[in-house]
Amino acid sequence: MPMVTMTVNGQPRSAEAEGRTLLSQFLREALGLTGTHVGCDTSQCGCCIVEVDGRAVKSCAMLAQEAEGARITTIEGQAAEDGTMSKVQAAFVQEQGLQCGFCTPGMVMSVTELLRHTPKPSIDEIKHHLEGNICRCTGYRNIIKAVLVASDQPLGALASDH
Amino acid sequence: MHNFEFIRATSVAEAAEILRDDPEAGLLSGGQTLLPTMKQRLAAPSKLVSLTAIEALKGLSQEGDSLTIGGATTHAEVAERAVGIFPGLASLAGRIGDPAVRNRGTIGGSLANNDPAACYPAAALACGAMMVTDRREIPADDYFLGVFETALQDGEILTAVRFPIPEAACYQKFIQPASRFSMVAVFVARFADRVGVAVTGASEDGVFRWAEGEAALGAAFTPDAVQGLSLPETGMITDSFGTGAFRAHLIPVLTARAVTSLTAG
Ligand SMILES: Cc1cc2nc3c(=O)[nH]c(=O)nc-3n(C[C@H](O)[C@H](O)[C@H](O)COP(=O)(O)OP(=O)(O)OC[C@H]3O[C@@H](n4cnc5c(N)ncnc54)[C@H](O)[C@@H]3O)c2cc1C
Ligand code: FES
Ligand code: FES
């Protein structure tokens, strides 16, 4: 089996991968990074989103061998070394932007990419950017609130609980 | 998914040679369609030749009034970089699927696949784009041959697409919310001497040009020119999301909306 080498959360990592090994499988099974969730395995839910060379992608729809030499960032790479959560993660906690938490790694990765190029997204921009992230629990309202908080914006009409 | 050998090609010639030597080998671009298809075991190539490391297949270049886009250029790149050159196409690219799909999926993969509800085929057909392959150039009118059917031969690689840049263009996509593809979508492209109107998502034969709409808009570029027109529901797709009659009805409606948005203000 060919060896695949990539930089994952700043560390060089190598492991064997078949042609058909998905990046999601490689991260979870070969590298033990199980924070990347596999919800659908059919490119629909966004739970498996990681960053590849600075772009959010569905790791269930990319081959491990395609990531040879790439820079990968996963949910495990979001918090600081001392465990301090990233601003996006902390906002999800504060606004209760999660219930079961299954979609959360993908949500955090998508939002992190969004805020990098759009630091103050409107609610419509948030919705448009999160079209590929499905959440079965929250109804999305608290997720949108979390994005507003993470981008230092007022909650406006979403401030009330009703 | 059945196993296969993965090969990252560094030139079009290398990719073409692998395909020539092994008829079971396949091309991989963004993988957003092919990998799900392989998971369902609807395709099982012996080798997959990745095109995305071939620099010559990537990027946008403008020459006068034409825009050439490399086959392995992602939807996200088109959305970001065509804004100042061909805003109607940038807007189309920015509404394909979702951001993660756009970060991987490519224009060449979309046009080679020719899904009956895909977005780019409508733009290519309405504009009369030229499909450039490693063997020849194919005008859009001769390229789209039906659902998932194109004029590409076995082992032929779509290297680029050359669009004549319209004076104005608008893509009206009526979204099918479960798949995020179009239920029906219309691309209207206005040139100095003609108007192109192409429809995706509606017909059982795949993307098509709406000749009557083109003629009407060529005579008068107003929403009224198409609002009264109708298309027969025969041959239109009927599925759990909408009937053929509904899809037929949407075509003049979306065309008129495109014209309204191009003529407003
Ligand atoms: C959730 C989701 C939503 C989507 N929504 C939309 C949408 O709204 N609109 C839309 O248009 N599409 C949509 N798509 C499809 C997406 O745009 C795909 O990226 C595209 O159809 C295929 O491009 P690819 O680069 O991923 O091709 P691949 O999946 O790599 O390849 C597709 C096919 O084309 C062949 N091929 C690839 N490149 C070439 C080439 N250069 N020359 C010859 N053959 C080639 C491959 O062998 C394969 O058979 C969606 C996909 C997903 C997963
Ligand atoms: S697991 Fe990849 S999109 Fe659902
Ligand atoms: S928190 Fe349960 S799926 Fe989103």
PDB file of N, CA and C in Angstrom, chain B residues 158-219:
ATOM      1  N   LEU B 158     -11.477  16.913 -21.418  1.00  0.00           N
ATOM      2  CA  LEU B 158     -11.927  18.296 -21.577  1.00  0.00           C
ATOM      3  C   LEU B 158     -10.884  19.180 -20.902  1.00  0.00           C
ATOM      4  N   THR B 159     -10.129  19.929 -21.696  1.00  0.00           N
ATOM      5  CA  THR B 159      -9.030  20.696 -21.104  1.00  0.00           C
ATOM      6  C   THR B 159      -9.450  22.117 -20.742  1.00  0.00           C
ATOM      7  N   ALA B 160     -10.431  22.673 -21.471  1.00  0.00           N
ATOM      8  CA  ALA B 160     -10.853  24.047 -21.187  1.00  0.00           C
ATOM      9  C   ALA B 160     -12.206  24.315 -21.820  1.00  0.00           C
ATOM     10  N   VAL B 161     -12.816  25.395 -21.379  1.00  0.00           N
ATOM     11  CA  VAL B 161     -14.053  25.873 -21.985  1.00  0.00           C
ATOM     12  C   VAL B 161     -13.840  27.336 -22.327  1.00  0.00           C
ATOM     13  N   ARG B 162     -14.192  27.707 -23.557  1.00  0.00           N
ATOM     14  CA  ARG B 162     -14.018  29.097 -23.974  1.00  0.00           C
ATOM     15  C   ARG B 162     -15.397  29.738 -24.169  1.00  0.00           C
ATOM     16  N   PHE B 163     -15.678  30.715 -23.312  1.00  0.00           N
ATOM     17  CA  PHE B 163     -16.977  31.405 -23.373  1.00  0.00           C
ATOM     18  C   PHE B 163     -16.834  32.720 -24.110  1.00  0.00           C
ATOM     19  N   PRO B 164     -17.704  33.017 -25.094  1.00  0.00           N
ATOM     20  CA  PRO B 164     -17.810  34.407 -25.533  1.00  0.00           C
ATOM     21  C   PRO B 164     -18.488  35.174 -24.396  1.00  0.00           C
ATOM     22  N   ILE B 165     -17.957  36.310 -24.000  1.00  0.00           N
ATOM     23  CA  ILE B 165     -18.523  37.016 -22.842  1.00  0.00           C
ATOM     24  C   ILE B 165     -19.728  37.841 -23.290  1.00  0.00           C
ATOM     25  N   PRO B 166     -20.909  37.549 -22.739  1.00  0.00           N
ATOM     26  CA  PRO B 166     -22.095  38.315 -23.152  1.00  0.00           C
ATOM     27  C   PRO B 166     -22.077  39.729 -22.594  1.00  0.00           C
ATOM     28  N   GLU B 167     -22.864  40.607 -23.194  1.00  0.00           N
ATOM     29  CA  GLU B 167     -23.010  41.967 -22.649  1.00  0.00           C
ATOM     30  C   GLU B 167     -23.635  41.909 -21.271  1.00  0.00           C
ATOM     31  N   ALA B 168     -24.577  40.992 -21.132  1.00  0.00           N
ATOM     32  CA  ALA B 168     -25.241  40.823 -19.836  1.00  0.00           C
ATOM     33  C   ALA B 168     -25.738  39.387 -19.756  1.00  0.00           C
ATOM     34  N   ALA B 169     -25.760  38.835 -18.546  1.00  0.00           N
ATOM     35  CA  ALA B 169     -26.235  37.461 -18.400  1.00  0.00           C
ATOM     36  C   ALA B 169     -26.802  37.275 -17.011  1.00  0.00           C
ATOM     37  N   CYS B 170     -27.783  36.389 -16.914  1.00  0.00           N
ATOM     38  CA  CYS B 170     -28.386  36.109 -15.610  1.00  0.00           C
ATOM     39  C   CYS B 170     -28.799  34.646 -15.551  1.00  0.00           C
ATOM     40  N   TYR B 171     -28.482  34.010 -14.437  1.00  0.00           N
ATOM     41  CA  TYR B 171     -28.864  32.620 -14.211  1.00  0.00           C
ATOM     42  C   TYR B 171     -29.944  32.594 -13.144  1.00  0.00           C
ATOM     43  N   GLN B 172     -31.107  32.152 -13.520  1.00  0.00           N
ATOM     44  CA  GLN B 172     -32.205  32.039 -12.555  1.00  0.00           C
ATOM     45  C   GLN B 172     -32.355  30.580 -12.182  1.00  0.00           C
ATOM     46  N   LYS B 173     -32.005  30.261 -10.935  1.00  0.00           N
ATOM     47  CA  LYS B 173     -32.028  28.862 -10.487  1.00  0.00           C
ATOM     48  C   LYS B 173     -33.153  28.672  -9.493  1.00  0.00           C
ATOM     49  N   PHE B 174     -34.104  27.833  -9.849  1.00  0.00           N
ATOM     50  CA  PHE B 174     -35.169  27.467  -8.919  1.00  0.00           C
ATOM     51  C   PHE B 174     -34.702  26.195  -8.246  1.00  0.00           C
ATOM     52  N   ILE B 175     -34.319  26.323  -6.997  1.00  0.00           N
ATOM     53  CA  ILE B 175     -33.591  25.238  -6.337  1.00  0.00           C
ATOM     54  C   ILE B 175     -34.484  24.071  -5.952  1.00  0.00           C
ATOM     55  N   GLN B 176     -33.957  22.869  -6.134  1.00  0.00           N
ATOM     56  CA  GLN B 176     -34.591  21.666  -5.597  1.00  0.00           C
ATOM     57  C   GLN B 176     -33.931  21.500  -4.236  1.00  0.00           C
ATOM     58  N   PRO B 177     -34.661  21.786  -3.143  1.00  0.00           N
ATOM     59  CA  PRO B 177     -33.977  21.996  -1.869  1.00  0.00           C
ATOM     60  C   PRO B 177     -33.283  20.757  -1.289  1.00  0.00           C
ATOM     61  N   ALA B 178     -33.698  19.568  -1.675  1.00  0.00           N
ATOM     62  CA  ALA B 178     -33.047  18.389  -1.109  1.00  0.00           C
ATOM     63  C   ALA B 178     -31.679  18.150  -1.732  1.00  0.00           C
ATOM     64  N   SER B 179     -31.572  18.331  -3.044  1.00  0.00           N
ATOM     65  CA  SER B 179     -30.292  18.024  -3.706  1.00  0.00           C
ATOM     66  C   SER B 179     -29.426  19.273  -3.869  1.00  0.00           C
ATOM     67  N   ARG B 180     -30.038  20.444  -3.777  1.00  0.00           N
ATOM     68  CA  ARG B 180     -29.411  21.726  -4.047  1.00  0.00           C
ATOM     69  C   ARG B 180     -29.023  21.908  -5.515  1.00  0.00           C
ATOM     70  N   PHE B 181     -29.351  20.941  -6.370  1.00  0.00           N
ATOM     71  CA  PHE B 181     -29.278  21.150  -7.817  1.00  0.00           C
ATOM     72  C   PHE B 181     -30.488  22.024  -8.197  1.00  0.00           C
ATOM     73  N   SER B 182     -30.642  22.263  -9.504  1.00  0.00           N
ATOM     74  CA  SER B 182     -31.820  23.026  -9.915  1.00  0.00           C
ATOM     75  C   SER B 182     -33.004  22.089 -10.099  1.00  0.00           C
ATOM     76  N   MET B 183     -34.166  22.586  -9.737  1.00  0.00           N
ATOM     77  CA  MET B 183     -35.422  21.940 -10.146  1.00  0.00           C
ATOM     78  C   MET B 183     -35.604  22.282 -11.621  1.00  0.00           C
ATOM     79  N   VAL B 184     -35.508  23.578 -11.891  1.00  0.00           N
ATOM     80  CA  VAL B 184     -35.408  24.110 -13.248  1.00  0.00           C
ATOM     81  C   VAL B 184     -34.538  25.355 -13.134  1.00  0.00           C
ATOM     82  N   ALA B 185     -33.680  25.580 -14.092  1.00  0.00           N
ATOM     83  CA  ALA B 185     -32.920  26.823 -14.097  1.00  0.00           C
ATOM     84  C   ALA B 185     -32.738  27.278 -15.538  1.00  0.00           C
ATOM     85  N   VAL B 186     -32.661  28.601 -15.696  1.00  0.00           N
ATOM     86  CA  VAL B 186     -32.567  29.194 -17.026  1.00  0.00           C
ATOM     87  C   VAL B 186     -31.377  30.150 -17.047  1.00  0.00           C
ATOM     88  N   PHE B 187     -30.549  30.035 -18.071  1.00  0.00           N
ATOM     89  CA  PHE B 187     -29.460  30.992 -18.266  1.00  0.00           C
ATOM     90  C   PHE B 187     -29.806  31.854 -19.466  1.00  0.00           C
ATOM     91  N   VAL B 188     -29.857  33.161 -19.250  1.00  0.00           N
ATOM     92  CA  VAL B 188     -30.124  34.107 -20.333  1.00  0.00           C
ATOM     93  C   VAL B 188     -28.854  34.900 -20.587  1.00  0.00           C
ATOM     94  N   ALA B 189     -28.393  34.899 -21.833  1.00  0.00           N
ATOM     95  CA  ALA B 189     -27.173  35.626 -22.193  1.00  0.00           C
ATOM     96  C   ALA B 189     -27.504  36.567 -23.344  1.00  0.00           C
ATOM     97  N   ARG B 190     -27.270  37.865 -23.119  1.00  0.00           N
ATOM     98  CA  ARG B 190     -27.550  38.832 -24.181  1.00  0.00           C
ATOM     99  C   ARG B 190     -26.251  39.290 -24.841  1.00  0.00           C
ATOM    100  N   PHE B 191     -26.162  39.078 -26.150  1.00  0.00           N
ATOM    101  CA  PHE B 191     -25.018  39.543 -26.944  1.00  0.00           C
ATOM    102  C   PHE B 191     -25.499  40.681 -27.846  1.00  0.00           C
ATOM    103  N   ALA B 192     -24.544  41.357 -28.488  1.00  0.00           N
ATOM    104  CA  ALA B 192     -24.918  42.485 -29.349  1.00  0.00           C
ATOM    105  C   ALA B 192     -25.912  42.050 -30.425  1.00  0.00           C
ATOM    106  N   ASP B 193     -25.726  40.837 -30.956  1.00  0.00           N
ATOM    107  CA  ASP B 193     -26.531  40.435 -32.112  1.00  0.00           C
ATOM    108  C   ASP B 193     -27.496  39.278 -31.852  1.00  0.00           C
ATOM    109  N   ARG B 194     -27.540  38.764 -30.616  1.00  0.00           N
ATOM    110  CA  ARG B 194     -28.471  37.661 -30.362  1.00  0.00           C
ATOM    111  C   ARG B 194     -28.671  37.476 -28.863  1.00  0.00           C
ATOM    112  N   VAL B 195     -29.701  36.717 -28.532  1.00  0.00           N
ATOM    113  CA  VAL B 195     -29.933  36.364 -27.130  1.00  0.00           C
ATOM    114  C   VAL B 195     -29.936  34.839 -27.033  1.00  0.00           C
ATOM    115  N   GLY B 196     -29.205  34.301 -26.077  1.00  0.00           N
ATOM    116  CA  GLY B 196     -29.194  32.854 -25.854  1.00  0.00           C
ATOM    117  C   GLY B 196     -29.999  32.525 -24.597  1.00  0.00           C
ATOM    118  N   VAL B 197     -30.844  31.504 -24.683  1.00  0.00           N
ATOM    119  CA  VAL B 197     -31.618  31.055 -23.512  1.00  0.00           C
ATOM    120  C   VAL B 197     -31.470  29.542 -23.427  1.00  0.00           C
ATOM    121  N   ALA B 198     -30.899  29.041 -22.344  1.00  0.00           N
ATOM    122  CA  ALA B 198     -30.767  27.589 -22.193  1.00  0.00           C
ATOM    123  C   ALA B 198     -31.362  27.174 -20.859  1.00  0.00           C
ATOM    124  N   VAL B 199     -31.933  25.973 -20.858  1.00  0.00           N
ATOM    125  CA  VAL B 199     -32.732  25.487 -19.735  1.00  0.00           C
ATOM    126  C   VAL B 199     -32.142  24.171 -19.226  1.00  0.00           C
ATOM    127  N   THR B 200     -31.950  24.086 -17.917  1.00  0.00           N
ATOM    128  CA  THR B 200     -31.483  22.837 -17.322  1.00  0.00           C
ATOM    129  C   THR B 200     -32.498  22.384 -16.276  1.00  0.00           C
ATOM    130  N   GLY B 201     -32.477  21.098 -15.961  1.00  0.00           N
ATOM    131  CA  GLY B 201     -33.344  20.566 -14.903  1.00  0.00           C
ATOM    132  C   GLY B 201     -34.721  20.163 -15.372  1.00  0.00           C
ATOM    133  N   ALA B 202     -35.124  20.619 -16.562  1.00  0.00           N
ATOM    134  CA  ALA B 202     -36.522  20.443 -16.965  1.00  0.00           C
ATOM    135  C   ALA B 202     -36.743  19.241 -17.886  1.00  0.00           C
ATOM    136  N   SER B 203     -35.876  19.083 -18.884  1.00  0.00           N
ATOM    137  CA  SER B 203     -36.193  18.137 -19.953  1.00  0.00           C
ATOM    138  C   SER B 203     -35.623  16.741 -19.704  1.00  0.00           C
ATOM    139  N   GLU B 204     -36.374  15.741 -20.129  1.00  0.00           N
ATOM    140  CA  GLU B 204     -35.881  14.353 -20.059  1.00  0.00           C
ATOM    141  C   GLU B 204     -34.690  14.139 -21.000  1.00  0.00           C
ATOM    142  N   ASP B 205     -34.465  15.066 -21.921  1.00  0.00           N
ATOM    143  CA  ASP B 205     -33.307  14.963 -22.815  1.00  0.00           C
ATOM    144  C   ASP B 205     -32.132  15.813 -22.341  1.00  0.00           C
ATOM    145  N   GLY B 206     -32.217  16.356 -21.133  1.00  0.00           N
ATOM    146  CA  GLY B 206     -31.114  17.164 -20.598  1.00  0.00           C
ATOM    147  C   GLY B 206     -31.227  18.618 -21.031  1.00  0.00           C
ATOM    148  N   VAL B 207     -30.115  19.328 -20.879  1.00  0.00           N
ATOM    149  CA  VAL B 207     -30.083  20.774 -21.146  1.00  0.00           C
ATOM    150  C   VAL B 207     -30.495  21.053 -22.604  1.00  0.00           C
ATOM    151  N   PHE B 208     -31.241  22.171 -22.806  1.00  0.00           N
ATOM    152  CA  PHE B 208     -31.622  22.512 -24.184  1.00  0.00           C
ATOM    153  C   PHE B 208     -31.750  24.022 -24.341  1.00  0.00           C
ATOM    154  N   ARG B 209     -31.677  24.462 -25.596  1.00  0.00           N
ATOM    155  CA  ARG B 209     -31.904  25.878 -25.901  1.00  0.00           C
ATOM    156  C   ARG B 209     -33.385  26.079 -26.169  1.00  0.00           C
ATOM    157  N   TRP B 210     -33.926  27.148 -25.580  1.00  0.00           N
ATOM    158  CA  TRP B 210     -35.335  27.454 -25.805  1.00  0.00           C
ATOM    159  C   TRP B 210     -35.408  28.451 -26.959  1.00  0.00           C
ATOM    160  N   ALA B 211     -35.582  27.885 -28.174  1.00  0.00           N
ATOM    161  CA  ALA B 211     -35.499  28.685 -29.401  1.00  0.00           C
ATOM    162  C   ALA B 211     -36.551  29.788 -29.434  1.00  0.00           C
ATOM    163  N   GLU B 212     -37.776  29.454 -29.031  1.00  0.00           N
ATOM    164  CA  GLU B 212     -38.862  30.437 -29.081  1.00  0.00           C
ATOM    165  C   GLU B 212     -38.558  31.625 -28.146  1.00  0.00           C
ATOM    166  N   GLY B 213     -38.027  31.311 -26.981  1.00  0.00           N
ATOM    167  CA  GLY B 213     -37.660  32.368 -26.039  1.00  0.00           C
ATOM    168  C   GLY B 213     -36.532  33.227 -26.590  1.00  0.00           C
ATOM    169  N   GLU B 214     -35.557  32.578 -27.241  1.00  0.00           N
ATOM    170  CA  GLU B 214     -34.436  33.322 -27.826  1.00  0.00           C
ATOM    171  C   GLU B 214     -34.935  34.290 -28.894  1.00  0.00           C
ATOM    172  N   ALA B 215     -35.846  33.798 -29.758  1.00  0.00           N
ATOM    173  CA  ALA B 215     -36.360  34.644 -30.845  1.00  0.00           C
ATOM    174  C   ALA B 215     -37.147  35.816 -30.266  1.00  0.00           C
ATOM    175  N   ALA B 216     -37.980  35.526 -29.272  1.00  0.00           N
ATOM    176  CA  ALA B 216     -38.811  36.589 -28.690  1.00  0.00           C
ATOM    177  C   ALA B 216     -37.939  37.662 -28.030  1.00  0.00           C
ATOM    178  N   LEU B 217     -36.916  37.240 -27.312  1.00  0.00           N
ATOM    179  CA  LEU B 217     -36.049  38.207 -26.628  1.00  0.00           C
ATOM    180  C   LEU B 217     -35.131  38.918 -27.615  1.00  0.00           C
ATOM    181  N   GLY B 218     -34.810  38.237 -28.718  1.00  0.00           N
ATOM    182  CA  GLY B 218     -34.007  38.869 -29.768  1.00  0.00           C
ATOM    183  C   GLY B 218     -34.772  40.040 -30.373  1.00  0.00           C
ATOM    184  N   ALA B 219     -36.108  39.885 -30.485  1.00  0.00           N
ATOM    185  CA  ALA B 219     -36.947  40.952 -31.054  1.00  0.00           C
ATOM    186  C   ALA B 219     -37.200  42.053 -30.027  1.00  0.00           C
TER     187      ALA B 219
END
